[in-house]
Short mmCIF file of C-alpha atoms and ligand atoms in Angstrom, two decimals:
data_model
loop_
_atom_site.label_atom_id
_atom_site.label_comp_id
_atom_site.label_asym_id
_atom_site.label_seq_id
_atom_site.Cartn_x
_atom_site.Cartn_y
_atom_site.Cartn_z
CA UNK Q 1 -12.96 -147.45 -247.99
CA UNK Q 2 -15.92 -145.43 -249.19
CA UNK Q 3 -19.17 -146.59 -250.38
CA UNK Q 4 -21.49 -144.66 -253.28
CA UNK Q 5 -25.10 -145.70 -254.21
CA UNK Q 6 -26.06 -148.54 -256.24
CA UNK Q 7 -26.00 -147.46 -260.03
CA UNK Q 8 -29.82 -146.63 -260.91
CA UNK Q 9 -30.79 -145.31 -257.24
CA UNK Q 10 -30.99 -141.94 -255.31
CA UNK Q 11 -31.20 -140.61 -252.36
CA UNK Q 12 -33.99 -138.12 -251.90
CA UNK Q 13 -32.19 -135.11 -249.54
CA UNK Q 14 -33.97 -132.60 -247.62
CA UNK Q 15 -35.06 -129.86 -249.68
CA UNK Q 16 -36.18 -131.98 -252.30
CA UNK Q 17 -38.57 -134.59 -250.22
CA UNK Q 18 -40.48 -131.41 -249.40
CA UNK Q 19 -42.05 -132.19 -253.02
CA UNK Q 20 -42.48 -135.63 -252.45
CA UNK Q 21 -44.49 -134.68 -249.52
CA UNK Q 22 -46.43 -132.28 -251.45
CA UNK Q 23 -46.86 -135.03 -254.07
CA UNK Q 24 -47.80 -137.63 -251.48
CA UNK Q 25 -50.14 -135.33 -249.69
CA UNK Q 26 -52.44 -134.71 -252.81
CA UNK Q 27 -52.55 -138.37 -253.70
CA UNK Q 28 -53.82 -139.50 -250.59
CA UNK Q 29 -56.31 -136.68 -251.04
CA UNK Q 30 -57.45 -137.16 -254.29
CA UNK Q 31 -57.85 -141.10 -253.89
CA UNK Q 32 -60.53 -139.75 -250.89
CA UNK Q 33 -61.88 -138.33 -253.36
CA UNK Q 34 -62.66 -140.74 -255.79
CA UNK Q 35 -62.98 -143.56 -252.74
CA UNK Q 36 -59.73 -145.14 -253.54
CA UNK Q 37 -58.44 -147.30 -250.45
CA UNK Q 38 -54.58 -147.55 -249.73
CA UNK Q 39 -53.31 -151.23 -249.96
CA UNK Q 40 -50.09 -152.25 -249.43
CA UNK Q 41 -48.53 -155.51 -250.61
CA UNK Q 42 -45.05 -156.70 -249.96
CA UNK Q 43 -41.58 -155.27 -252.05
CA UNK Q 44 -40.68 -158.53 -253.20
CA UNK Q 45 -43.34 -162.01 -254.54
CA UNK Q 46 -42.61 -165.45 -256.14
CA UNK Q 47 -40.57 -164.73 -259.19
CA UNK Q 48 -43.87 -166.63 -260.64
CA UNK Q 49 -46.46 -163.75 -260.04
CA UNK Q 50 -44.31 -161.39 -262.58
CA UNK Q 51 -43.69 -163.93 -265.29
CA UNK Q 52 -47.68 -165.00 -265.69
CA UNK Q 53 -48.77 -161.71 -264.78
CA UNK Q 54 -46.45 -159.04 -266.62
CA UNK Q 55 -46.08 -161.69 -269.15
CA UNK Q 56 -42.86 -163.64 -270.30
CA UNK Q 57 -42.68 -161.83 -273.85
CA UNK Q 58 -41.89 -158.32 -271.69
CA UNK Q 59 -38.52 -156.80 -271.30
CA UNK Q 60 -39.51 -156.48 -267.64
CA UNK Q 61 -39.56 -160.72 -267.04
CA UNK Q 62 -36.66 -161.15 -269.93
CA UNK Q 63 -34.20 -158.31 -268.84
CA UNK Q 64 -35.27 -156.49 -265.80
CA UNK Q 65 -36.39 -158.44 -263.15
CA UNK Q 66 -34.20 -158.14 -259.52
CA UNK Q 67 -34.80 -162.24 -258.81
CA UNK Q 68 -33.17 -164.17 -256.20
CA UNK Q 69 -32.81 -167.26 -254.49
CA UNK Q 70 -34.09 -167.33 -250.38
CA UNK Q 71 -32.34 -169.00 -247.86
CA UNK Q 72 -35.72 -172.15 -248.93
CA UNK Q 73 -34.58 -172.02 -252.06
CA UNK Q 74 -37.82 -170.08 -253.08
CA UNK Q 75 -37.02 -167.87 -256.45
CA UNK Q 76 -38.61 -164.75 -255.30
CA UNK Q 77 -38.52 -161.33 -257.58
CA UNK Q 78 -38.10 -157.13 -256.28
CA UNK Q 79 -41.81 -155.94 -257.38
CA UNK Q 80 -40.99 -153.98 -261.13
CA UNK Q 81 -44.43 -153.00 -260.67
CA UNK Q 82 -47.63 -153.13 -258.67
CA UNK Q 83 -50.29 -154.44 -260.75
CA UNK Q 84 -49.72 -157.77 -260.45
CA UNK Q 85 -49.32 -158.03 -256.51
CA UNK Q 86 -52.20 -155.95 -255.70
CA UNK Q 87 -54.54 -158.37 -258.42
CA UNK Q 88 -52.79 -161.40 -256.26
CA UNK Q 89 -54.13 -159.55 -253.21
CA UNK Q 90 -57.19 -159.10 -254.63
CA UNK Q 91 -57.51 -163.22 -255.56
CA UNK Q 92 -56.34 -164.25 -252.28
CA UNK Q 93 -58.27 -162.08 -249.81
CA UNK Q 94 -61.39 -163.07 -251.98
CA UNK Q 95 -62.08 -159.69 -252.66
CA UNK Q 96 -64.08 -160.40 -256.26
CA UNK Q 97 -66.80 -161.71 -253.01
CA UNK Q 98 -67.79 -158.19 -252.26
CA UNK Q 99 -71.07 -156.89 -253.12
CA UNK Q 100 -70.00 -153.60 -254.21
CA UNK Q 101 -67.41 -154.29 -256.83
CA UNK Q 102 -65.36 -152.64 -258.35
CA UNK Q 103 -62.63 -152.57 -255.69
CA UNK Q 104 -61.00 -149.69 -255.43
CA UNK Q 105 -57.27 -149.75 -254.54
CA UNK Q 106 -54.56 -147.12 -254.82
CA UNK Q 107 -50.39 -148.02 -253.64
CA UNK Q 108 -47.71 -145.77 -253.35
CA UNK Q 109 -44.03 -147.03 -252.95
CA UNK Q 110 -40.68 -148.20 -254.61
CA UNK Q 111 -40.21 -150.76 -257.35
CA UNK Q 112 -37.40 -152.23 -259.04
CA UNK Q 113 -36.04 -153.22 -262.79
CA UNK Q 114 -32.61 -153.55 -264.20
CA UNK Q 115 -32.84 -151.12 -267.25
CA UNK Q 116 -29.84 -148.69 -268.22
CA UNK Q 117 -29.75 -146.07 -265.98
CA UNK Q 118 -30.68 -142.35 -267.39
CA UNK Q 119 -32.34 -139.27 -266.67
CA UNK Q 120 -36.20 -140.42 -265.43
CA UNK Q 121 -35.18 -144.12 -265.76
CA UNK Q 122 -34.06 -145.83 -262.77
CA UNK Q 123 -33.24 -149.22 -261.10
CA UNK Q 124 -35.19 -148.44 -258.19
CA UNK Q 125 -37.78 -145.39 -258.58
CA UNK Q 126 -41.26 -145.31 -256.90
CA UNK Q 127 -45.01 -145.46 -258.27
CA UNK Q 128 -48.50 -144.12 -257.24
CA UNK Q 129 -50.92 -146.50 -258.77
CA UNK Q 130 -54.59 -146.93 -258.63
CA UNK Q 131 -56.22 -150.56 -259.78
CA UNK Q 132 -60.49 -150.62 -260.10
CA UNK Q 133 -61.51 -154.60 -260.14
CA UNK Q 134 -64.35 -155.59 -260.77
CA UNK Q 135 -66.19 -153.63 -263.74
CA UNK Q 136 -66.21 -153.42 -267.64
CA UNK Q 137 -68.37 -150.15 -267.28
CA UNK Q 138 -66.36 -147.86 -269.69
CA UNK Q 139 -67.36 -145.41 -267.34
CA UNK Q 140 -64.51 -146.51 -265.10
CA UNK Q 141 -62.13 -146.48 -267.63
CA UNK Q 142 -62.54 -143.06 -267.62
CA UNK Q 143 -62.35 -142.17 -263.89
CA UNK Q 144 -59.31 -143.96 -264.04
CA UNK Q 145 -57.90 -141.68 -266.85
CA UNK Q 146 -59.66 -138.53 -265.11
CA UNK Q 147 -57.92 -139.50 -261.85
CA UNK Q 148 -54.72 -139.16 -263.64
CA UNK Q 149 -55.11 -135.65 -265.23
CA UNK Q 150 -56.86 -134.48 -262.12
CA UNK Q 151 -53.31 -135.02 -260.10
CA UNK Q 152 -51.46 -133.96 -262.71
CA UNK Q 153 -53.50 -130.30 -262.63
CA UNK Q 154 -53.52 -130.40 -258.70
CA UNK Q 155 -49.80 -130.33 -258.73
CA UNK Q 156 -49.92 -127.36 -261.22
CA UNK Q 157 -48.34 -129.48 -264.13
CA UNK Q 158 -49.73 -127.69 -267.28
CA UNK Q 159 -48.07 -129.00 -270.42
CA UNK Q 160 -49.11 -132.56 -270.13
CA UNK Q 161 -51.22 -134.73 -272.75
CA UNK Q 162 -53.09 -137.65 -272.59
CA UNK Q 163 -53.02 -140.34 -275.43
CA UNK Q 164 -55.47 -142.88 -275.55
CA UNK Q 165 -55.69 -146.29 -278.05
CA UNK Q 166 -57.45 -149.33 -277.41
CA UNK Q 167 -55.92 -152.56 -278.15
CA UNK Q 168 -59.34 -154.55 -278.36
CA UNK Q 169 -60.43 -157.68 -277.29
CA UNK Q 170 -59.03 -161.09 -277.58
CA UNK Q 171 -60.35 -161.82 -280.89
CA UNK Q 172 -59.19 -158.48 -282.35
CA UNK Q 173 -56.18 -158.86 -281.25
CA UNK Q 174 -55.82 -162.48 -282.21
CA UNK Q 175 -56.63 -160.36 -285.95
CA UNK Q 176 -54.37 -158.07 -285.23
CA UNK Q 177 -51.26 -160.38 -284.42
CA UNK Q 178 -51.99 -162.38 -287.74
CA UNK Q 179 -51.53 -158.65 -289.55
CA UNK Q 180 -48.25 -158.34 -287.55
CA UNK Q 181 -46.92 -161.07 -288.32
CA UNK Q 182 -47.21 -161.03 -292.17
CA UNK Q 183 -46.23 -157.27 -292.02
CA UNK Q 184 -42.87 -158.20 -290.59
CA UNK Q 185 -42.37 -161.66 -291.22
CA UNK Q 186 -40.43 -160.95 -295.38
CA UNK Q 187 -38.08 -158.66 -294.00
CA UNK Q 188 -37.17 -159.70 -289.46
CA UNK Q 189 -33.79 -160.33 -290.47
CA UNK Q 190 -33.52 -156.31 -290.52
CA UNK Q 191 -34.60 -156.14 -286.51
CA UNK Q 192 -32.58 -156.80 -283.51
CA UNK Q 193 -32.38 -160.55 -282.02
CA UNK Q 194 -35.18 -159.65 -279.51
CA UNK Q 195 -37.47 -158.20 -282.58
CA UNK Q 196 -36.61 -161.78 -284.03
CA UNK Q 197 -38.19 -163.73 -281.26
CA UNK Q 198 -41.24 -161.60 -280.49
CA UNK Q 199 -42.02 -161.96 -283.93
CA UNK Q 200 -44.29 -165.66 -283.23
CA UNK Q 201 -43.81 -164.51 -279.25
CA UNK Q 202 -46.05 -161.49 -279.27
CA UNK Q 203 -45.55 -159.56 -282.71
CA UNK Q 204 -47.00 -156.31 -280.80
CA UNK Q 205 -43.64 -155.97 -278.66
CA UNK Q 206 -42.23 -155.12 -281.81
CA UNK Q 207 -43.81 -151.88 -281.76
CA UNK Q 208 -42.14 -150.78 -278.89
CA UNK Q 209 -39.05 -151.65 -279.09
CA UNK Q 210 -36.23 -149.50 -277.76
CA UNK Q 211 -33.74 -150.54 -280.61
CA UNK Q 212 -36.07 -150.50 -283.68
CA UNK Q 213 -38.92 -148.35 -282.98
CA UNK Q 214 -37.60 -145.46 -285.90
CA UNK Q 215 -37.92 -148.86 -288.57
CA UNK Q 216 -39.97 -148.01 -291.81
CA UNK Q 217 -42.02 -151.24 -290.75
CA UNK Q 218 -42.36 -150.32 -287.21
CA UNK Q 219 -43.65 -146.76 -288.74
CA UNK Q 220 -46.16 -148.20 -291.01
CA UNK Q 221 -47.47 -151.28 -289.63
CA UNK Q 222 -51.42 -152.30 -289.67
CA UNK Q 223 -52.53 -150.38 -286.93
CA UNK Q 224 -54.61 -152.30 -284.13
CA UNK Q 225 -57.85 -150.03 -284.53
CA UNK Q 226 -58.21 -151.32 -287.85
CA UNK Q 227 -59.07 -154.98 -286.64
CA UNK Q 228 -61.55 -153.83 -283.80
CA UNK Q 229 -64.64 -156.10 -284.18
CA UNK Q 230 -67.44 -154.41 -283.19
CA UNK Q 231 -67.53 -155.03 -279.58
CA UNK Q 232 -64.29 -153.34 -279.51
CA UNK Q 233 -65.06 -150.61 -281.34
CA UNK Q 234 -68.08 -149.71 -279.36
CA UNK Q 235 -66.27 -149.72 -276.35
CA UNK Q 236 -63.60 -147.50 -277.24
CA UNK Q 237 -66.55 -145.39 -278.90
CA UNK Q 238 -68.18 -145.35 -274.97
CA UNK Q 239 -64.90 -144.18 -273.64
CA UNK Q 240 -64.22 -141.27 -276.06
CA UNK Q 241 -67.89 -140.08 -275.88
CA UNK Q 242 -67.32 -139.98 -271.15
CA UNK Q 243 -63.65 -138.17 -272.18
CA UNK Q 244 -65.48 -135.56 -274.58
CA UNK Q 245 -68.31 -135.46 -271.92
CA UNK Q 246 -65.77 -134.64 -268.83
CA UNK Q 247 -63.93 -132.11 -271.79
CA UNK Q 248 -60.96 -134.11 -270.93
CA UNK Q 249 -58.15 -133.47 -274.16
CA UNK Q 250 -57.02 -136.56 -275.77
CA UNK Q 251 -55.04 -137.78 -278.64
CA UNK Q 252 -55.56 -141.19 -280.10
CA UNK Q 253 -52.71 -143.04 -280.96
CA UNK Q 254 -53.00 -146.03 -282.55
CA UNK Q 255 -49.59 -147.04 -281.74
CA UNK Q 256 -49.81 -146.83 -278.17
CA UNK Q 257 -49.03 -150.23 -277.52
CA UNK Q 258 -47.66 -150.28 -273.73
CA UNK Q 259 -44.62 -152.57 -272.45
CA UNK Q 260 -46.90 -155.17 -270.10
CA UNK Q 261 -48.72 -157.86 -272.02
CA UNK Q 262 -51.95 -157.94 -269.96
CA UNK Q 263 -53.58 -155.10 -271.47
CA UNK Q 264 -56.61 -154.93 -273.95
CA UNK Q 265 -59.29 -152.19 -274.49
CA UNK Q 266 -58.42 -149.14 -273.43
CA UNK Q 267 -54.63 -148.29 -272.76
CA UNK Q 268 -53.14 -144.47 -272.24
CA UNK Q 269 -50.44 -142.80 -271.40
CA UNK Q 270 -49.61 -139.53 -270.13
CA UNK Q 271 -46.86 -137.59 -271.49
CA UNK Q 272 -45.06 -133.73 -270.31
CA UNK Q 273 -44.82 -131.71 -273.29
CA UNK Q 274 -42.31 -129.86 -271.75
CA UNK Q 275 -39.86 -128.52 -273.90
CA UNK Q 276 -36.56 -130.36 -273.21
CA UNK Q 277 -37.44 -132.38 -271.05
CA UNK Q 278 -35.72 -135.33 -271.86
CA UNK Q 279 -36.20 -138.60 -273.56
CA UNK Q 280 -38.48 -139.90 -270.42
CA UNK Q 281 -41.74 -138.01 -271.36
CA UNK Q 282 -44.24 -140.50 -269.84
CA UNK Q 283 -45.04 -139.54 -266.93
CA UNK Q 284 -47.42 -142.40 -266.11
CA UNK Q 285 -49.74 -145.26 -268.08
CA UNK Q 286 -51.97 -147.85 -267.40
CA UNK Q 287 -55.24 -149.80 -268.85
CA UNK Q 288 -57.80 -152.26 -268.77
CA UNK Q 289 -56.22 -156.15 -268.28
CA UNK Q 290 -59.66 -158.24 -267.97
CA UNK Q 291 -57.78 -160.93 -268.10
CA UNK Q 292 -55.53 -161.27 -265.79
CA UNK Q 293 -57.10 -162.24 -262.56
CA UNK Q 294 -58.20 -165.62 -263.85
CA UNK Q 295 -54.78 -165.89 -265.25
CA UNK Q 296 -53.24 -165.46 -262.04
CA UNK Q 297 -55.97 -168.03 -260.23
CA UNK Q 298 -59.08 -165.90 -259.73
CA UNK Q 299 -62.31 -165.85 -261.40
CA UNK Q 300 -63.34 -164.41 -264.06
CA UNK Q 301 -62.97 -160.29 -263.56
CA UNK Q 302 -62.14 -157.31 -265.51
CA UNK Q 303 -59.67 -154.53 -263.90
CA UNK Q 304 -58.45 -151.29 -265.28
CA UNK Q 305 -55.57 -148.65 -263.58
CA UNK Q 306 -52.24 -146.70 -264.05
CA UNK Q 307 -49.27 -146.25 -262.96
CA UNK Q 308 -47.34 -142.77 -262.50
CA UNK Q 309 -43.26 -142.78 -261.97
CA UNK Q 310 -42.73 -139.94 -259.41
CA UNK Q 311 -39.55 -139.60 -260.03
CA UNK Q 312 -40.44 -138.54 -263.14
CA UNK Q 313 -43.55 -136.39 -261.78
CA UNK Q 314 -40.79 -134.49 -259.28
CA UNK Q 315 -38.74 -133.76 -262.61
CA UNK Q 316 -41.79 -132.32 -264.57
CA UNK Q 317 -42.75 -130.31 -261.34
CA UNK Q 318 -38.77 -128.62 -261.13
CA UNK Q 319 -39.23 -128.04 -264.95
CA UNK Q 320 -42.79 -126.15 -264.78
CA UNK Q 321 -41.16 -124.14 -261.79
CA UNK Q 322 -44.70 -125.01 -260.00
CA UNK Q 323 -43.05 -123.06 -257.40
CA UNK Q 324 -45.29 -123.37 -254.69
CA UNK Q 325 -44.82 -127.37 -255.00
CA UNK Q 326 -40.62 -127.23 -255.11
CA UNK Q 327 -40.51 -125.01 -252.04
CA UNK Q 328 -40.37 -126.64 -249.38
CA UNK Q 329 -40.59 -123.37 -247.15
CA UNK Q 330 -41.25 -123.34 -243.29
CA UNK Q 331 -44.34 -120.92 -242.03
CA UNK Q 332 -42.41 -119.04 -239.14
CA UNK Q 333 -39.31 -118.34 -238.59
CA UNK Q 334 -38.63 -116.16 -235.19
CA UNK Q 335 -35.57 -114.01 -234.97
CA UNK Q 336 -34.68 -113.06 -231.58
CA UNK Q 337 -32.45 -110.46 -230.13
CA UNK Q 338 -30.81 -110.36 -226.87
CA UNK Q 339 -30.79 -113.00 -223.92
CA UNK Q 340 -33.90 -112.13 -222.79
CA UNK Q 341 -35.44 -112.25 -226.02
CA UNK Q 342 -34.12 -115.39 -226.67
CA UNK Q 343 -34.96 -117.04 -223.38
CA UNK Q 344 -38.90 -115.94 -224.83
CA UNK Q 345 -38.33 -116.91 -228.45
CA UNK Q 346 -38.25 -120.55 -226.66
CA UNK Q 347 -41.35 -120.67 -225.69
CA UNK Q 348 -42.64 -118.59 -228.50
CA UNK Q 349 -41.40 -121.60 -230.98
CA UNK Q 350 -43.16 -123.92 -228.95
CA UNK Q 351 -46.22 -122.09 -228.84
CA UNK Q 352 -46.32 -121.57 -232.88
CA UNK Q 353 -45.35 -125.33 -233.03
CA UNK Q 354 -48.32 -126.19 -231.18
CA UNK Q 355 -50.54 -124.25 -233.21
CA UNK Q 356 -50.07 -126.77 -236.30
CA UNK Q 357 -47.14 -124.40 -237.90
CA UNK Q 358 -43.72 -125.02 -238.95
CA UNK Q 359 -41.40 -122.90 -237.22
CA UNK Q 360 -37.54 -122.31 -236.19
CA UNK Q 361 -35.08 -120.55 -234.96
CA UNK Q 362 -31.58 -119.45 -235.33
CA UNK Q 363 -29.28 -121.50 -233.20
CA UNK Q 364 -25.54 -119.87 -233.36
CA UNK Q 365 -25.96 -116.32 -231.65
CA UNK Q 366 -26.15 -115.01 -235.48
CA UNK Q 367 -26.90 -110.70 -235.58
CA UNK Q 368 -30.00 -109.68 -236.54
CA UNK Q 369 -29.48 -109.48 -240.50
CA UNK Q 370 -27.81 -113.02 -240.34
CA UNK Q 371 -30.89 -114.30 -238.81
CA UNK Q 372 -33.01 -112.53 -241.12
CA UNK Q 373 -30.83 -114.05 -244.28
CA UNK Q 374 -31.45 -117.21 -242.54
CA UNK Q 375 -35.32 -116.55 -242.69
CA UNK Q 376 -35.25 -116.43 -246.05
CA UNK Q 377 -32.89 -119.44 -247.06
CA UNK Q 378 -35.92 -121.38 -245.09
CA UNK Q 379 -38.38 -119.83 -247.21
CA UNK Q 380 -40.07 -118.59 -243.88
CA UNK Q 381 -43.62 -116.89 -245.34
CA UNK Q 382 -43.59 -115.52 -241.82
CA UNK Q 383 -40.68 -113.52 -239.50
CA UNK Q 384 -41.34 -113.00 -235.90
CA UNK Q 385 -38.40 -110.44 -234.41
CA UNK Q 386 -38.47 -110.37 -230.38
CA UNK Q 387 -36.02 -107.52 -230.06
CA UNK Q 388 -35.63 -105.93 -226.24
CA UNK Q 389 -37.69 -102.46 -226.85
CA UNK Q 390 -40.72 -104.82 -228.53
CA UNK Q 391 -40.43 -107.23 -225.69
CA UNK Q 392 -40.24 -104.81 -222.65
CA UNK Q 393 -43.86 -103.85 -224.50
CA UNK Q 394 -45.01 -107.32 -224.24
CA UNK Q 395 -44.92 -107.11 -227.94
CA UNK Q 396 -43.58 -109.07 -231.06
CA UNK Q 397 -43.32 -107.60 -234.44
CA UNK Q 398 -45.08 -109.71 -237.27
CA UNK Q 399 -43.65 -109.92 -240.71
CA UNK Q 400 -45.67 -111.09 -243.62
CA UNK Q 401 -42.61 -112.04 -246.30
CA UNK Q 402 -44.18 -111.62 -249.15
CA UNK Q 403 -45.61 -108.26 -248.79
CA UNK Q 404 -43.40 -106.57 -246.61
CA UNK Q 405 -46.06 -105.97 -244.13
CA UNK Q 406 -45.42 -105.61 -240.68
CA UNK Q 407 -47.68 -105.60 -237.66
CA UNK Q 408 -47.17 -105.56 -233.54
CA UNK Q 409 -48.91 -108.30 -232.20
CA UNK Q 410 -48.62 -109.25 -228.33
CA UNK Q 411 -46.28 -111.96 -227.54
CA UNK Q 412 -48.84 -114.11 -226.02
CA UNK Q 413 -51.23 -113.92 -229.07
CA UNK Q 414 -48.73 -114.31 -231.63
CA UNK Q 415 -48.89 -118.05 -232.28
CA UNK Q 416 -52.93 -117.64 -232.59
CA UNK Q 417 -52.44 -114.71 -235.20
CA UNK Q 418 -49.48 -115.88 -237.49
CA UNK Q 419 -52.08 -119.29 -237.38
CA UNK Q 420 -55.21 -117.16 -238.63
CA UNK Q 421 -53.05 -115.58 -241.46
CA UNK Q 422 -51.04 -118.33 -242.49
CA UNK Q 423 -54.23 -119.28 -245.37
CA UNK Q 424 -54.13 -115.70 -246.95
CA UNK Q 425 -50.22 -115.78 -247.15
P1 HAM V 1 -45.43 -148.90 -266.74
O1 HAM V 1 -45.76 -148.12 -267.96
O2 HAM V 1 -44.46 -149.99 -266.87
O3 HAM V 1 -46.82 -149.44 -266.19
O4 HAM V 1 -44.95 -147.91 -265.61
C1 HAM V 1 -45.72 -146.81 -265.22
C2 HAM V 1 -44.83 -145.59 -265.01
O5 HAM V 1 -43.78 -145.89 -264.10
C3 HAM V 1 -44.10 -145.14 -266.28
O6 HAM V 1 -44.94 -144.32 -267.07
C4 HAM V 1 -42.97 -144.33 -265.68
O7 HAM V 1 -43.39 -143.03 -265.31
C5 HAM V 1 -42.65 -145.10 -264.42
N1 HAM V 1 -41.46 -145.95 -264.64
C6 HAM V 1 -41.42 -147.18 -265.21
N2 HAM V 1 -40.15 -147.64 -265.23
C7 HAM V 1 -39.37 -146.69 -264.68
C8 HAM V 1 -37.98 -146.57 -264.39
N3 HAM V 1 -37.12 -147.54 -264.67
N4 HAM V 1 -37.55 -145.42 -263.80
C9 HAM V 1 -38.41 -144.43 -263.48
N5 HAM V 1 -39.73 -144.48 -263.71
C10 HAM V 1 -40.22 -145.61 -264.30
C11 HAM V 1 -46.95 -150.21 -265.08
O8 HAM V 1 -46.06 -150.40 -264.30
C12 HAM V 1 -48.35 -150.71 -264.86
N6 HAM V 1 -48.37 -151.51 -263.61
C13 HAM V 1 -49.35 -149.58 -264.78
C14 HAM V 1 -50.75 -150.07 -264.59
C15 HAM V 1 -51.43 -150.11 -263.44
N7 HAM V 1 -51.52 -150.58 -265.53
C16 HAM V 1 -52.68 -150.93 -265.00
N8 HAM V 1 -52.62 -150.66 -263.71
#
């Protein structure tokens, strides 16, 4: 009997969690930055949370949802997203008390939906989102979007764009959805059975449908920024003025409609322009939902965030070759010749350990050039040989791997050195 993976899931090997690391690393950083706090909710909530919050007209509550019966008899649902647990933690923690809102919240971890399984779309993948409660200040609309392209530059991703759209307040969109529904409403016998229902459902879904989004109708329907009333309008106006401000590119696109039904104002996504790199170009997406706190029992408060698939991130990173970010190299690797050099290459590894650097050795008795092959397969930037001549000196010989360089440096003082030069290799 042998077992494989679940359709939809990976495993992430060494060699490639390196980049996950690296990925992981600059979120953490970049949420100090901007004073986003980690929170971390639980993998799986009452099936309820989803359907209110994501919104029962979404192919995430109709099709995708991982929901099960406990052992109480409780229907309780795998998270396929984080939005709506972190606003529940939000409500029930009675964090809308806090003086200083908006609360700032960032999450990191797996979630779950049942979709077909292809490159960049998976049953189980894994999100970094941020969530700001609290504030209609378009002003945090736009940290939220600059947080976004700020990671995506950190991890050297250069052919990325931003699209922005705003999908207006209630009453616009209440405008809106009339529009909708006369534009399709003569000819929904041409869309698929789903189109059909979200027609009185939630007309918008229409526009992003999987099946019938290359439709003439789909192509040419009233677009949303046309109904804006002017509260709308001014808002969107406020967030396009802080993006030209910041000189943060953007396209708008007024069909950027977005698959959860708690967004209005601004919504974006963020897409690799990467030639050929597949039919999963959004990297990540969010918006402003000022709604849905009081829909899932809280007061009355606005929230804006994102969400960013890493899986997808990790793709974009292996197809921009940001080299620095796929290797997942070790600083020091010590090649030792000779028993007594490899009694001291012991202690030598231990030393350069201590010092805060990742280090190795070879293990099987390999010859020198073996050793030195081995180096390089773990991307060492440094090579330490202990040979007998260097160590009846009391001496090691440093190797810098990118340049070639080499330099005597006593055993003792080796760990200290290779420590000092490690941020100019
Ligand atoms: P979403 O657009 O459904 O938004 O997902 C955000 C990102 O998660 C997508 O852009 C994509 O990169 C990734 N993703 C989604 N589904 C899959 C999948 N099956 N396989 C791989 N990656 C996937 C949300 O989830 C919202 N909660 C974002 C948000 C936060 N809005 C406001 N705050």
């Amino acid at each position: 009997m042998s077992y494989s993976l679940p359709r939809g899931t990976q495993d992430i090997l060494p060699g490639k969690v390196e980049i996950w690391h690296s990925i992981e690393k600059e979120i953490r950083e970049l949420s100090r930055r901007f004073n986003y706090h980690e929170i971390r909710t639980p993998i799986f909530e009452h099936t309820e949370l989803f359907q209110r919050g994501v919104g029962d007209s979404t192919d995430i509550v109709q099709k995708e949802m991982y929901s099960f019966e406990d052992r109480g008899e409780r229907s309780l649902t795998l998270r396929p997203e984080g939005t709506a647990g972190v606003v529940r933690a939000f409500v029930e923690h009675k964090m809308f008390g806090q003086p200083d809102l908006p609360e700032k919240l960032y999450y990191v971890g797996p979630m779950f939906r049942y979709e077909r399984p292809q490159a960049g779309r998976y049953r189980q993948f894994h999100q970094f989102g941020i969530e700001a409660i609290g504030s209609v200040d378009p002003a945090v609309d736009v940290e939220v979007m600059s947080f976004a392209v700020e990671l995506f530059r950190k991890l050297g991703l250069r052919d990325t764009k931003l699209v922005v759209n705003s999908l207006g307040d209630a009453s616009s969109r209440i405008a809106h959805r009339e529009a909708l529904v006369e534009h399709f409403s003569g000819r929904i016998n041409e869309f698929c059975s789903d189109c059909q229902r979200r027609l009185h459902q939630n007309p918008l879904r229409i526009l992003d449908c999987k099946k019938d989004h290359e439709h003439e109708l789909v192509g040419n329907a009233p677009s949303i920024l046309s109904y804006l009333n002017e509260e709308s309008r001014t808002y969107f106006e406020k967030v396009k003025q802080y993006l030209d401000a910041l000189a943060i590119p953007y396209e708008v696109d007024p069909t950027l409609v977005r698959g959860l039904d708690y967004y209005n104002h601004t919504c974006f996504e963020v897409m690799s322009t990467i030639e050929g790199f597949g039919a999963q170009t959004t990297l990540g997406g969010g918006g402003r939902y000022d709604g849905l706190v009081e829909q899932i029992g809280g007061p009355s408060a606005p929230g804006i965030g994102f969400g960013i698939g890493l899986e997808r991130v990790v793709a974009a990173i292996e197809a921009e070759k940001s080299a620095e970010l796929a290797s997942g190299g070790i600083d020091v690797f010590v090649v030792a010749l000779g028993d007594e050099a490899k009694d001291a290459s012991v202690s030598l590894l231990s030393q350069l350990r201590s010092n805060g650097l990742s280090a190795d050795k070879d293990y099987a008795e390999k010859k020198m050039k073996a050793q030195l092959k081995q180096a390089n397969r773990k991307g060492a930037r440094f090579v330490v040989i202990l040979g007998e001549d260097e160590l009846a000196k009391g001496i090691g010989v440093v190797k810098v791997m990118t340049t070639g360089e080499q330099i005597e440096v006593s055993v003792n003082e080796v760990a200290t050195y290779v420590a000092a030069q490690k941020g100019g290799a």
